[in-house]
mmCIF file of C-alpha atoms and ligand atoms in Angstrom:
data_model
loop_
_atom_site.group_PDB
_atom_site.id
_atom_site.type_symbol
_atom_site.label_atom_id
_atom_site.label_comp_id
_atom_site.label_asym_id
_atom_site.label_seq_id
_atom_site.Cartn_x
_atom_site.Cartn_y
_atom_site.Cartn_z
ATOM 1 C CA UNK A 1 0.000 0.000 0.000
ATOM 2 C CA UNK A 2 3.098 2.281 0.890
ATOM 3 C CA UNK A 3 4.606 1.583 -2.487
ATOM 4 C CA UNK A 4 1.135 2.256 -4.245
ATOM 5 C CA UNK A 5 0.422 5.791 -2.161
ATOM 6 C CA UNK A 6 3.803 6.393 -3.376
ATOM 7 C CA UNK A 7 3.047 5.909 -6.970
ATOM 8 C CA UNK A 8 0.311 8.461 -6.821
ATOM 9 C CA UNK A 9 2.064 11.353 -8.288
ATOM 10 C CA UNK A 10 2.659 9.292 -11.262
ATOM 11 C CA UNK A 11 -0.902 8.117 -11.518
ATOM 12 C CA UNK A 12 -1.837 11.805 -11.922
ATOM 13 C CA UNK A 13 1.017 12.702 -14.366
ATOM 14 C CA UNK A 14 -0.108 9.382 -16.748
ATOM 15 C CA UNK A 15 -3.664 9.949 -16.436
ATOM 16 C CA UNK A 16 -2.819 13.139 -17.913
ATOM 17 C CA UNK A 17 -0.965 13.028 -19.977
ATOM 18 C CA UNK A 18 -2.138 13.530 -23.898
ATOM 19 C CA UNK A 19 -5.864 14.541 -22.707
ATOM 20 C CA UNK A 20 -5.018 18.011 -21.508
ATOM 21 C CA UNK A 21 -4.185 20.610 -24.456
ATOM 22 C CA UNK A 22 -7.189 19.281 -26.232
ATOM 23 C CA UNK A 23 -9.796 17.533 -23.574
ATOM 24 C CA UNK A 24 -9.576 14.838 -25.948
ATOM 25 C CA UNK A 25 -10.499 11.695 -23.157
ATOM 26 C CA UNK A 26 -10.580 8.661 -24.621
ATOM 27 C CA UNK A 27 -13.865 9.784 -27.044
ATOM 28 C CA UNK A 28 -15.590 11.355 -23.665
ATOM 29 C CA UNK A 29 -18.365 13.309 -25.544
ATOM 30 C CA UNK A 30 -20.334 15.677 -23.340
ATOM 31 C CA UNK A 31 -23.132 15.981 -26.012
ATOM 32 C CA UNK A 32 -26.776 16.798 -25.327
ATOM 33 C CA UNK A 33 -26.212 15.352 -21.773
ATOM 34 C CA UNK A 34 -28.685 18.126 -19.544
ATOM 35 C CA UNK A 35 -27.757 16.459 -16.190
ATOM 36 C CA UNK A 36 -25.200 13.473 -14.578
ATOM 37 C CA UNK A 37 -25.126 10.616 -12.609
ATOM 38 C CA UNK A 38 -22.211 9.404 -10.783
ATOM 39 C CA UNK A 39 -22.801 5.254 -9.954
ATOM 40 C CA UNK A 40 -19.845 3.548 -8.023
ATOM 41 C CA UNK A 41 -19.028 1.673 -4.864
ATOM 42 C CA UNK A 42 -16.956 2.013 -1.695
ATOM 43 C CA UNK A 43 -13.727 4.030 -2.428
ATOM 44 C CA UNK A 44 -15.199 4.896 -6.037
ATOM 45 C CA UNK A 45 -18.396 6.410 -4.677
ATOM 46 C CA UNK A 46 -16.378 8.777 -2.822
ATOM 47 C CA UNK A 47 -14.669 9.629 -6.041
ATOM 48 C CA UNK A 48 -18.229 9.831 -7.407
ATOM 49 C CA UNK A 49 -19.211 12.053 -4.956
ATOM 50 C CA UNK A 50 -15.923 14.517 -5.247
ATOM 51 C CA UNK A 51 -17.370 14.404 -9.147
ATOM 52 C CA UNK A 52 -20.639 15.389 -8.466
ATOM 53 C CA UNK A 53 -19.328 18.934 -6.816
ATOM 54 C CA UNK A 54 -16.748 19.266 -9.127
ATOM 55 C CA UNK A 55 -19.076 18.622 -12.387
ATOM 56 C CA UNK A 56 -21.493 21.477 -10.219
ATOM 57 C CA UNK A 57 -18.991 24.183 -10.074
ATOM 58 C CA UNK A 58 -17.081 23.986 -13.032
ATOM 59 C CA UNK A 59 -19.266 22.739 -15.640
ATOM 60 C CA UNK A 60 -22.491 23.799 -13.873
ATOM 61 C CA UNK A 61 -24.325 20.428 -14.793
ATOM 62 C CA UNK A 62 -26.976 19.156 -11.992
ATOM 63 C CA UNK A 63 -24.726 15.958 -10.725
ATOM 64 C CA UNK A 64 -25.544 13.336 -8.701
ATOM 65 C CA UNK A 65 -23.714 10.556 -7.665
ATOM 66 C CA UNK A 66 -25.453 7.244 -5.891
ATOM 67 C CA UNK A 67 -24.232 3.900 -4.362
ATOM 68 C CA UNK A 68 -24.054 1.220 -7.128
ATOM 69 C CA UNK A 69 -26.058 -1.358 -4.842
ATOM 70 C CA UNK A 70 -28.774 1.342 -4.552
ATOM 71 C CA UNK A 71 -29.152 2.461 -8.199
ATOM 72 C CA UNK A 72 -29.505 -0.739 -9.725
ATOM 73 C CA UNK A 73 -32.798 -1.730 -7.691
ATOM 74 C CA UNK A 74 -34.632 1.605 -7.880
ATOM 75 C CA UNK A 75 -36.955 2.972 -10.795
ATOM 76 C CA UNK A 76 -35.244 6.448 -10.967
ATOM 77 C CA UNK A 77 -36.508 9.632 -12.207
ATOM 78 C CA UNK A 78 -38.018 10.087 -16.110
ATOM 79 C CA UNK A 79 -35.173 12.419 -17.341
ATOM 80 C CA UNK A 80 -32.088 10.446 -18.946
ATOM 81 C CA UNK A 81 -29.072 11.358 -17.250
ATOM 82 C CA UNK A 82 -25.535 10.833 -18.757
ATOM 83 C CA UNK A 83 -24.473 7.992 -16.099
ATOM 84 C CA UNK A 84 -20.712 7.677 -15.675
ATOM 85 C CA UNK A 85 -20.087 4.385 -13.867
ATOM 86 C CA UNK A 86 -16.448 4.289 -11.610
ATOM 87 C CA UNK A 87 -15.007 1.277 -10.804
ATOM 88 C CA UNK A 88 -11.264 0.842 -10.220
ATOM 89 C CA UNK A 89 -11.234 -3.144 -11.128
ATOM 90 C CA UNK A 90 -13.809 -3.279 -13.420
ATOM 91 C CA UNK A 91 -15.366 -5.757 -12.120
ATOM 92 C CA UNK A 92 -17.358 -4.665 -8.763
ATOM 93 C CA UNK A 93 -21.053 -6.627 -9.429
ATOM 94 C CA UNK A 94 -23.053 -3.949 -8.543
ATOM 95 C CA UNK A 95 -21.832 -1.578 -10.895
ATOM 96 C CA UNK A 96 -21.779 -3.832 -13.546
ATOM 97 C CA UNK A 97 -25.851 -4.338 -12.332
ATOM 98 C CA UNK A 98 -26.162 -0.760 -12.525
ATOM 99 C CA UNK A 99 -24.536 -0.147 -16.203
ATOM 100 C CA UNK A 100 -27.159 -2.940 -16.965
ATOM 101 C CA UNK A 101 -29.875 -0.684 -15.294
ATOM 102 C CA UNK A 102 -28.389 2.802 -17.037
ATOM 103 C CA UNK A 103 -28.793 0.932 -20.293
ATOM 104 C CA UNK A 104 -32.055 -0.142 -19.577
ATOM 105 C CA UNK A 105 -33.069 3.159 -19.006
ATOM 106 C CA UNK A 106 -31.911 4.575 -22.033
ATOM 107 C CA UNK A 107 -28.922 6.403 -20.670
ATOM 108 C CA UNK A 108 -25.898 7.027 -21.923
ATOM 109 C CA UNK A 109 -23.372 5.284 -20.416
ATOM 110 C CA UNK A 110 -19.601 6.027 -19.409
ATOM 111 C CA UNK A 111 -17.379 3.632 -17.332
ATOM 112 C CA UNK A 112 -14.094 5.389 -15.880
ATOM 113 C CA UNK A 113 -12.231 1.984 -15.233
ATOM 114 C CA UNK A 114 -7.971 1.141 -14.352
ATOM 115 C CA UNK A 115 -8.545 -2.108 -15.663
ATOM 116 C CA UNK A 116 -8.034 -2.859 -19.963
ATOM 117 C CA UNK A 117 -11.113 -4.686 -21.281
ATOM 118 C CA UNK A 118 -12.650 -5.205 -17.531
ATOM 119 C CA UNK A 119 -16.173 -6.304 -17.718
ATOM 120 C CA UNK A 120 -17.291 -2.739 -17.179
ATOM 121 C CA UNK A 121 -15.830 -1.652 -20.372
ATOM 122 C CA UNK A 122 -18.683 -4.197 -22.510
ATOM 123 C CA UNK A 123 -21.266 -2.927 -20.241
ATOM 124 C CA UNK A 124 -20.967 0.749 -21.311
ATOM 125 C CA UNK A 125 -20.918 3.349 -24.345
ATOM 126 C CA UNK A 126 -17.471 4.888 -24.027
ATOM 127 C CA UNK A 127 -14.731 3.542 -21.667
ATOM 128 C CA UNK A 128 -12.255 6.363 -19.817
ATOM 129 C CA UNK A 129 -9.350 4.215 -18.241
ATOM 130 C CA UNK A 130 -7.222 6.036 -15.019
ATOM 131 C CA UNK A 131 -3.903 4.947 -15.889
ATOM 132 C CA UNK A 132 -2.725 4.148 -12.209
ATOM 133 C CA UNK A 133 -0.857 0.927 -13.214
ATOM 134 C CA UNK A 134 -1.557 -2.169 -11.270
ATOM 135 C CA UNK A 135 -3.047 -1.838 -7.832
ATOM 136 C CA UNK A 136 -2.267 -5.174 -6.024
ATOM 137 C CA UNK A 137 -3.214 -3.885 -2.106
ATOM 138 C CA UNK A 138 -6.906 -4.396 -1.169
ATOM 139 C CA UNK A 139 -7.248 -0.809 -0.365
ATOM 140 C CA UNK A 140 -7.910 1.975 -3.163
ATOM 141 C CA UNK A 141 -4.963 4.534 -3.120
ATOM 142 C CA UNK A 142 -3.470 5.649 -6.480
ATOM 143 C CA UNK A 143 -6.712 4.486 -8.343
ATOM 144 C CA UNK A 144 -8.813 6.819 -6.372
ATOM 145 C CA UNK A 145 -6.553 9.756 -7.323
ATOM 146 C CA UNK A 146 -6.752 8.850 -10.829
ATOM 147 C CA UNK A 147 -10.463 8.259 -10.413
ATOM 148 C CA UNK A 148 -10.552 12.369 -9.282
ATOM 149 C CA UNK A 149 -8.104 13.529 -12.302
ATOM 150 C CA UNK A 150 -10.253 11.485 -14.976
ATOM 151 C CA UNK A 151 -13.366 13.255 -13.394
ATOM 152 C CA UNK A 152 -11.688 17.023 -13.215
ATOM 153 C CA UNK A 153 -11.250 15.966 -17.157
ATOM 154 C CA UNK A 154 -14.566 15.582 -17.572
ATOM 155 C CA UNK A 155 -15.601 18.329 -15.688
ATOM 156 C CA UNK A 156 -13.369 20.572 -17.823
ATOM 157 C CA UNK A 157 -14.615 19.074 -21.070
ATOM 158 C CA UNK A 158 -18.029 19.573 -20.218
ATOM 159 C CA UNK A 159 -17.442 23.334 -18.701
ATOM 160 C CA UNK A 160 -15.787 23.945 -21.870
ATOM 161 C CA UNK A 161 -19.011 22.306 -24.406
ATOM 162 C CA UNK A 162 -21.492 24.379 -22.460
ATOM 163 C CA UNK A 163 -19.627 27.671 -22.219
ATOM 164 C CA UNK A 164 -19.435 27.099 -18.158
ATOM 165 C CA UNK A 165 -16.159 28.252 -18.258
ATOM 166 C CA UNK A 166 -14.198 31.073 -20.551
ATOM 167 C CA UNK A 167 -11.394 29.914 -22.099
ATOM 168 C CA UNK A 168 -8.425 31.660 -19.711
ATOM 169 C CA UNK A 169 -9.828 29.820 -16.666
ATOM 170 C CA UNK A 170 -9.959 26.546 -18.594
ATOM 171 C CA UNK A 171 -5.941 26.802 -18.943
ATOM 172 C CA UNK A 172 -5.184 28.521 -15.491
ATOM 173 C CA UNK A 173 -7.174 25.015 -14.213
ATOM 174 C CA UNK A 174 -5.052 23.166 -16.894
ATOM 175 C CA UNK A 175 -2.102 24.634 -15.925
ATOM 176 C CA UNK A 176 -2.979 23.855 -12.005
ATOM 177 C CA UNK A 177 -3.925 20.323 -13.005
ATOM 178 C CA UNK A 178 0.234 20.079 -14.229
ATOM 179 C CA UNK A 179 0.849 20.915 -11.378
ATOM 180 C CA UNK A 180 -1.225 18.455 -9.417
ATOM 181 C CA UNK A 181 1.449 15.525 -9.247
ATOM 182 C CA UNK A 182 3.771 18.518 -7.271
ATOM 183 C CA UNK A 183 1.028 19.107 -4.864
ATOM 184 C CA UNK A 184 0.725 14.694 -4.249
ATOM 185 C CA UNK A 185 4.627 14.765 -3.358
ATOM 186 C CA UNK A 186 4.594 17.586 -1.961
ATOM 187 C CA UNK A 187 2.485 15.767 0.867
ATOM 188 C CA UNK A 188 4.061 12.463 -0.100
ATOM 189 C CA UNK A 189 7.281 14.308 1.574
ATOM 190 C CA UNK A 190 5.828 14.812 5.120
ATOM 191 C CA UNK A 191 5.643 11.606 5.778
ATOM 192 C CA UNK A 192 8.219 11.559 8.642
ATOM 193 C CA UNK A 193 5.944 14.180 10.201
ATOM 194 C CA UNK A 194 2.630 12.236 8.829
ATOM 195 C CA UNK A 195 3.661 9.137 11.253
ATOM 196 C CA UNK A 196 4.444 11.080 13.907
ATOM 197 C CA UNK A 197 1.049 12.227 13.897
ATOM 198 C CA UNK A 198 -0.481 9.218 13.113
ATOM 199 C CA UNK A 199 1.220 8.115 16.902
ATOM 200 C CA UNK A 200 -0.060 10.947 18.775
ATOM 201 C CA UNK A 201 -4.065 10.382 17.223
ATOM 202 C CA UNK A 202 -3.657 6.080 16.292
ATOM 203 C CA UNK A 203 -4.476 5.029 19.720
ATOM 204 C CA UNK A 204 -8.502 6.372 19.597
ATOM 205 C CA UNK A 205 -11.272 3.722 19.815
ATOM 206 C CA UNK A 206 -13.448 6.340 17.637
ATOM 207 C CA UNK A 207 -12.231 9.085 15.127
ATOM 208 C CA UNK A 208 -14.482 11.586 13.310
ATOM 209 C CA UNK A 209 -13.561 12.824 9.997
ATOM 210 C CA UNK A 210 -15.113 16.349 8.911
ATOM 211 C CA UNK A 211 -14.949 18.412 5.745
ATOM 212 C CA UNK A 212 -17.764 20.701 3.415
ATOM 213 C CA UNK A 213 -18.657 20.916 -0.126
ATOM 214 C CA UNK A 214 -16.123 18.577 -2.254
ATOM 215 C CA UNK A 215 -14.254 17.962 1.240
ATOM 216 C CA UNK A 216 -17.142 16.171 2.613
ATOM 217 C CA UNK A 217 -16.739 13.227 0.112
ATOM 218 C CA UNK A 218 -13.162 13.186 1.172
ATOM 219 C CA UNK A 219 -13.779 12.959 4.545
ATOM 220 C CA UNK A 220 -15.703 10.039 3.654
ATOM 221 C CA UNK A 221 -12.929 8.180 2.332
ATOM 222 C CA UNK A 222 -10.039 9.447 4.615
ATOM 223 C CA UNK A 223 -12.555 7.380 7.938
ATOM 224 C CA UNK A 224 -13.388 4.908 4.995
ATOM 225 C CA UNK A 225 -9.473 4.038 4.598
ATOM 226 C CA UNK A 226 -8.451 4.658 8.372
ATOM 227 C CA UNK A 227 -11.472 2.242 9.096
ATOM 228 C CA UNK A 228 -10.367 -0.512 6.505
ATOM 229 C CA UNK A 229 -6.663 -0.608 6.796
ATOM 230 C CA UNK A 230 -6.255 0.271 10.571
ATOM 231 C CA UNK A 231 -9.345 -0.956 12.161
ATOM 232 C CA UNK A 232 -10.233 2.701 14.346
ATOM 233 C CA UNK A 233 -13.830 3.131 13.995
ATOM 234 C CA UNK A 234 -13.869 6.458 12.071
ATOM 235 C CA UNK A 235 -17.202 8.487 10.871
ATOM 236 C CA UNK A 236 -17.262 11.427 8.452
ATOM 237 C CA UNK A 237 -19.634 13.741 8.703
ATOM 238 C CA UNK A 238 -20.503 17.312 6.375
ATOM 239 C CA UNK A 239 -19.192 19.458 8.993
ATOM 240 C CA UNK A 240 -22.349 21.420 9.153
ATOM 241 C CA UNK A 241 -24.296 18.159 10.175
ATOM 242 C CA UNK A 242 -22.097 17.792 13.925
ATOM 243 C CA UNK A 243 -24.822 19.544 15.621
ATOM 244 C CA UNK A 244 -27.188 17.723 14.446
ATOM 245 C CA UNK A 245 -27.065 14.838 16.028
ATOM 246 C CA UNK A 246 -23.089 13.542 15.937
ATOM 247 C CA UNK A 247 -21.407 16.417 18.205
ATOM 248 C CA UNK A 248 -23.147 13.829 21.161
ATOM 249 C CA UNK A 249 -19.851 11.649 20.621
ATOM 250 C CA UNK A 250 -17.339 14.154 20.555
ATOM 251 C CA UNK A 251 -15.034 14.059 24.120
ATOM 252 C CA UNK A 252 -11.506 14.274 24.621
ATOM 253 C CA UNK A 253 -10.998 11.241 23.793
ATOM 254 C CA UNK A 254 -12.385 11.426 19.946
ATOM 255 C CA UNK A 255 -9.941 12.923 18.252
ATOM 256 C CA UNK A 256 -11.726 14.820 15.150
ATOM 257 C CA UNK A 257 -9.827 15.242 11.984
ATOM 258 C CA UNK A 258 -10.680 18.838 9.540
ATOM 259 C CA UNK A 259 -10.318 19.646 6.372
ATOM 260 C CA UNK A 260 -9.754 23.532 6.749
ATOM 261 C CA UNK A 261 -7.853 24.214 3.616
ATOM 262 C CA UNK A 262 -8.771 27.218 2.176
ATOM 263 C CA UNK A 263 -11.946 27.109 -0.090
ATOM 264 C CA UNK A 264 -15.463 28.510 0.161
ATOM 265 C CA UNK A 265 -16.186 27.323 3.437
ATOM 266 C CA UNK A 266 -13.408 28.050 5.229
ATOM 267 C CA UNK A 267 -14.706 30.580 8.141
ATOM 268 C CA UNK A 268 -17.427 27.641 8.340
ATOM 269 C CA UNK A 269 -14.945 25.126 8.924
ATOM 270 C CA UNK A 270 -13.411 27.229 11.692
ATOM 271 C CA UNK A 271 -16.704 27.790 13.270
ATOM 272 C CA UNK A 272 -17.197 23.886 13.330
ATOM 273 C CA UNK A 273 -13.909 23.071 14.742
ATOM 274 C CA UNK A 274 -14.697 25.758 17.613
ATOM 275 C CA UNK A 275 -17.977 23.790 18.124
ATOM 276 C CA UNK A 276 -15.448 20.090 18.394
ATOM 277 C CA UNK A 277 -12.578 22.100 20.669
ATOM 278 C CA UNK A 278 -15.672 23.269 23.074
ATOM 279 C CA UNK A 279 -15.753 19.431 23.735
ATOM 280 C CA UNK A 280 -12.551 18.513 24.109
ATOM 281 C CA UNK A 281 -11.837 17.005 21.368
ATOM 282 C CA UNK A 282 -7.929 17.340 19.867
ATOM 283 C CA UNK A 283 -8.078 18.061 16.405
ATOM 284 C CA UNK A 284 -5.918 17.792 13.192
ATOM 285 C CA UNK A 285 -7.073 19.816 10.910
ATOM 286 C CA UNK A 286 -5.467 19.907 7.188
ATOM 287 C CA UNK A 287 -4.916 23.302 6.270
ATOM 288 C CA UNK A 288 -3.107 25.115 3.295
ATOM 289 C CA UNK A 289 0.184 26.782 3.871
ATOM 290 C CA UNK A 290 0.457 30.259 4.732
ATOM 291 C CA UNK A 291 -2.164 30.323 7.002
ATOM 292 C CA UNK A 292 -1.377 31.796 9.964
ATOM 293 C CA UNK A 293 -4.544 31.464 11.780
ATOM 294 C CA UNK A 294 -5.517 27.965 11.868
ATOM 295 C CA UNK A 295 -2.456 26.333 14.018
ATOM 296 C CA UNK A 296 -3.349 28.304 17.119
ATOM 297 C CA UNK A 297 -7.389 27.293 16.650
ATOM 298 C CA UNK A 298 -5.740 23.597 16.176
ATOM 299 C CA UNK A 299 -3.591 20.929 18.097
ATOM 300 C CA UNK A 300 -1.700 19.703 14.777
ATOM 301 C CA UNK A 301 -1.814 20.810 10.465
ATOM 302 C CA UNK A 302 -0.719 18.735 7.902
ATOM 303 C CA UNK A 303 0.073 21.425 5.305
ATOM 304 C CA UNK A 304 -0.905 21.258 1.349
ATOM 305 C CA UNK A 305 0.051 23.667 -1.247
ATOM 306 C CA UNK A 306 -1.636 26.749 -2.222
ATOM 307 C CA UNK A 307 -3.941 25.728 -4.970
ATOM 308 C CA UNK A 308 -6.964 25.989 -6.291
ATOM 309 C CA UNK A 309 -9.550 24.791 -4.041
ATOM 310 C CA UNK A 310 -11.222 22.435 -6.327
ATOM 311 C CA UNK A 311 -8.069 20.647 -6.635
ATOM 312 C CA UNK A 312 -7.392 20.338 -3.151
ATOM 313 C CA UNK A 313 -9.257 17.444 -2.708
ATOM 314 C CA UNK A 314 -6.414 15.543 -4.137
ATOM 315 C CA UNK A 315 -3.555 16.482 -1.863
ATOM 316 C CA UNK A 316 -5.678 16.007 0.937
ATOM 317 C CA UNK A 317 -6.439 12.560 0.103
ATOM 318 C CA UNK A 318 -2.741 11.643 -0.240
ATOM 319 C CA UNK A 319 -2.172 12.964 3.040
ATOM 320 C CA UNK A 320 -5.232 10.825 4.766
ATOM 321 C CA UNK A 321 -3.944 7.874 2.781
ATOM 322 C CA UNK A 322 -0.775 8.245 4.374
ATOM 323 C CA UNK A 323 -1.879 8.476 7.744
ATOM 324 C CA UNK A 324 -4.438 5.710 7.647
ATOM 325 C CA UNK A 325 -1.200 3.667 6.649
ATOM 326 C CA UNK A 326 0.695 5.015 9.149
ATOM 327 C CA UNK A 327 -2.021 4.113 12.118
ATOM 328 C CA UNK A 328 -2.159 0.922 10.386
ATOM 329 C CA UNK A 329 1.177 0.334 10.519
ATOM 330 C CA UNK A 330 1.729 1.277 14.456
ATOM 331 C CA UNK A 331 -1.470 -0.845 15.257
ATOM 332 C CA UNK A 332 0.600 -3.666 13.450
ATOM 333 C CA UNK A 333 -2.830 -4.825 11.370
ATOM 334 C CA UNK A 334 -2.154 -6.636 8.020
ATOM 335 C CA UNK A 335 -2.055 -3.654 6.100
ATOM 336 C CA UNK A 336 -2.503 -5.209 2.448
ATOM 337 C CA UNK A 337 -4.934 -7.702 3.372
ATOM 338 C CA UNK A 338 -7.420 -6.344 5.547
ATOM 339 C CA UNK A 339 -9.872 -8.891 7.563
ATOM 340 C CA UNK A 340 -12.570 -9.654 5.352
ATOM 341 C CA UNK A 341 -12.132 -7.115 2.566
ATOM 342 C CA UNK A 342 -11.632 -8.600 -1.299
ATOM 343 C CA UNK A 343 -9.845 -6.478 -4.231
ATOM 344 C CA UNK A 344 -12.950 -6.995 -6.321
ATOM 345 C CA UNK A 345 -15.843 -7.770 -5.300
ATOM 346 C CA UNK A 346 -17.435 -9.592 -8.182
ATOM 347 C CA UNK A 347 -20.861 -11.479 -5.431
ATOM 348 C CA UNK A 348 -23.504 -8.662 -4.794
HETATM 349 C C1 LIG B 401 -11.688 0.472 -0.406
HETATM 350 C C2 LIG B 401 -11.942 -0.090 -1.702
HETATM 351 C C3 LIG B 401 -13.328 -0.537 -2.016
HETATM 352 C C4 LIG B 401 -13.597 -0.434 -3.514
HETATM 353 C C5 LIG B 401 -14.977 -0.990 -3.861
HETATM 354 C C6 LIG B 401 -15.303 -0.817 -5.320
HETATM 355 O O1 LIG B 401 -10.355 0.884 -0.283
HETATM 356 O O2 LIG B 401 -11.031 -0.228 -2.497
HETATM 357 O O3 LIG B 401 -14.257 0.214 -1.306
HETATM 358 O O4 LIG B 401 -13.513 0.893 -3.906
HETATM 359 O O5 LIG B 401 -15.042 -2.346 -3.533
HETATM 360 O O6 LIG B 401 -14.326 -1.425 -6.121
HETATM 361 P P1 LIG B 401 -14.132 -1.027 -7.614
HETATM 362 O O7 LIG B 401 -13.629 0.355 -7.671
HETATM 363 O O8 LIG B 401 -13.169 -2.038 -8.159
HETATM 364 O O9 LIG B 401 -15.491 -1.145 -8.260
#
């Protein structure tokens, strides 16, 4: 898993590479399509879900994104969505039951796939492959960034067809997406400080993962991989949802993980980790360098790069891969082969 978190830089740079200057993706064609729906499981649903925001503010589509296990046994609405189905093997059964479904329907259908002539791939219209190489460890790492980049593509592509987007912030975004595989080793780099971390916060019972707007998906997946991997219960919640309901759990000895990079909801963020410090809780928050502020409302920051927000989802997720490993690691749990887990899970 190490190796493979390791690799994600280069999973960005490949998936890249050739689809940028033009938004030429593998015969992606954003055509007539009036609204999207993102289908995956587990680790791809979060990239799903990081796609449905992004496709919202850059391309201004309405987006959706459901579980796969959920789509396929529902009637769904009367409109035809373009359905883009995300499944890092290929091979998951019920996404391959929901392609069958989107057909049914009369959709349009798109799988984003890492795996050459995967099942997925004869289920679907048009076939966008991540180029992540190989991923041998059960849990998602480099094929969930690639899963993102393919779907910042898209979202690109489609700003671009339906005039979303002028044509200078199309290339500052294509220029920042270059960048992107600077801003995954940039994090990749702190991982001396990363374990450190992870042995101050790996002892919890409980963990709580919080984040808004495209960061809410990747809170998801940061407790979804610290779960898997390292066996700490870990929730995610929208961040705006605490007092709802969840802030009930939150003691000292709940350690509560933010997403307080800088984006849209920032001041929001800070508001919710005041409501999580109130209880006690020690938080880590994730934060983008240069800001001054957020260390003294924090116990610990893992820094990313300055960036455009809507990339920052990728940076961050490097960083919670990292420390999921790292807990993992400490905890001394068979890191590649969780209990229980598959690579593909081809039974529904
Ligand atoms: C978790 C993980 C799983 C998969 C899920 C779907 O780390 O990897 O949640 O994401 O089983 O698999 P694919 O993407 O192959 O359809």
């Amino acid at each position: 898993m190490l190796k493979e978190i390791h690799e994600g830089p280069k999973a960005i740079h490949e998936t890249l590479l050739g689809r940028l200057a033009n938004l030429e993706i593998d015969g992606f064609l954003s055509e007539g399509a009036t609204s999207v729906k993102l289908v995956a499981c587990g680790t791809s649903y979060h990239a799903a879900l990081i796609g449905k925001y992004i496709l919202e503010e850059l391309a201004r589509i309405p987006a959706s994104a459901e579980l796969a296990s959920e789509y396929r046994y529902t009637q769904g609405p009367a409109d035809r969505p373009l359905v883009i189905l995300i499944s890092q093997s290929g091979e998951t059964a019920d996404t391959l039951g929901a392609a069958r479904e989107a057909r049914r329907r009369g959709c349009r259908t798109v799988a984003i796939t890492n795996v050459l002539g995967s099942s997925l791939t004869r289920e679907t219209d048009i076939t966008v492959y991540t180029r992540a190489g190989i991923e041998i460890s059960v849990a998602g790492t480099k094929t969930f960034i690639a899963q993102v980049v393919v779907l910042y593509l898209i979202a690109l592509k489609m700003a671009q067809d339906r005039g979303a987007l002028g044509y200078a912030e199309i290339d500052a975004l294509k220029d920042e997406l270059r960048s992107l595989p600077r801003a995954a080793q940039y994090v990749l780099n702190k991982s001396t400080e990363i374990r450190a971390l992870a042995e101050k916060y790996g002892n919890a019972r409980d963990a709580f993962y919080i984040g808004r707007h495209a960061h809410y998906p990747v809170a998801l997946e940061g407790a979804l991989k610290l779960k898997e991997i390292s066996y700490v219960h870990a929730e995610a919640y929208a961040a705006g949802e605490l007092k709802h309901g969840p802030l009930a759990l939150v003691t000292p000895s709940t350690p509560v993980i933010a997403i307080a990079v800088q984006d849209p909801t920032y001041e929001k963020m800070r508001s919710n980790i005041g409501e999580v410090v109130a209880r006690g809780a020690p938080v880590l928050a994730i934060g983008t360098e240069g800001d001054k502020e957020l260390p003294k409302a924090v116990d610990d920051v893992i820094w990313i790069p300055s960036m455009p927000w809507v990339l920052a989802p990728v940076p961050v997720s490097v960083a919670f891969q990292l420390f999921a490993y790292e807990v993992a690691r400490m905890r001394g749990c068979p890191i590649d082969k969780p209990r229980n887990l598959a690579k593909s899970v081809t039974v529904e």
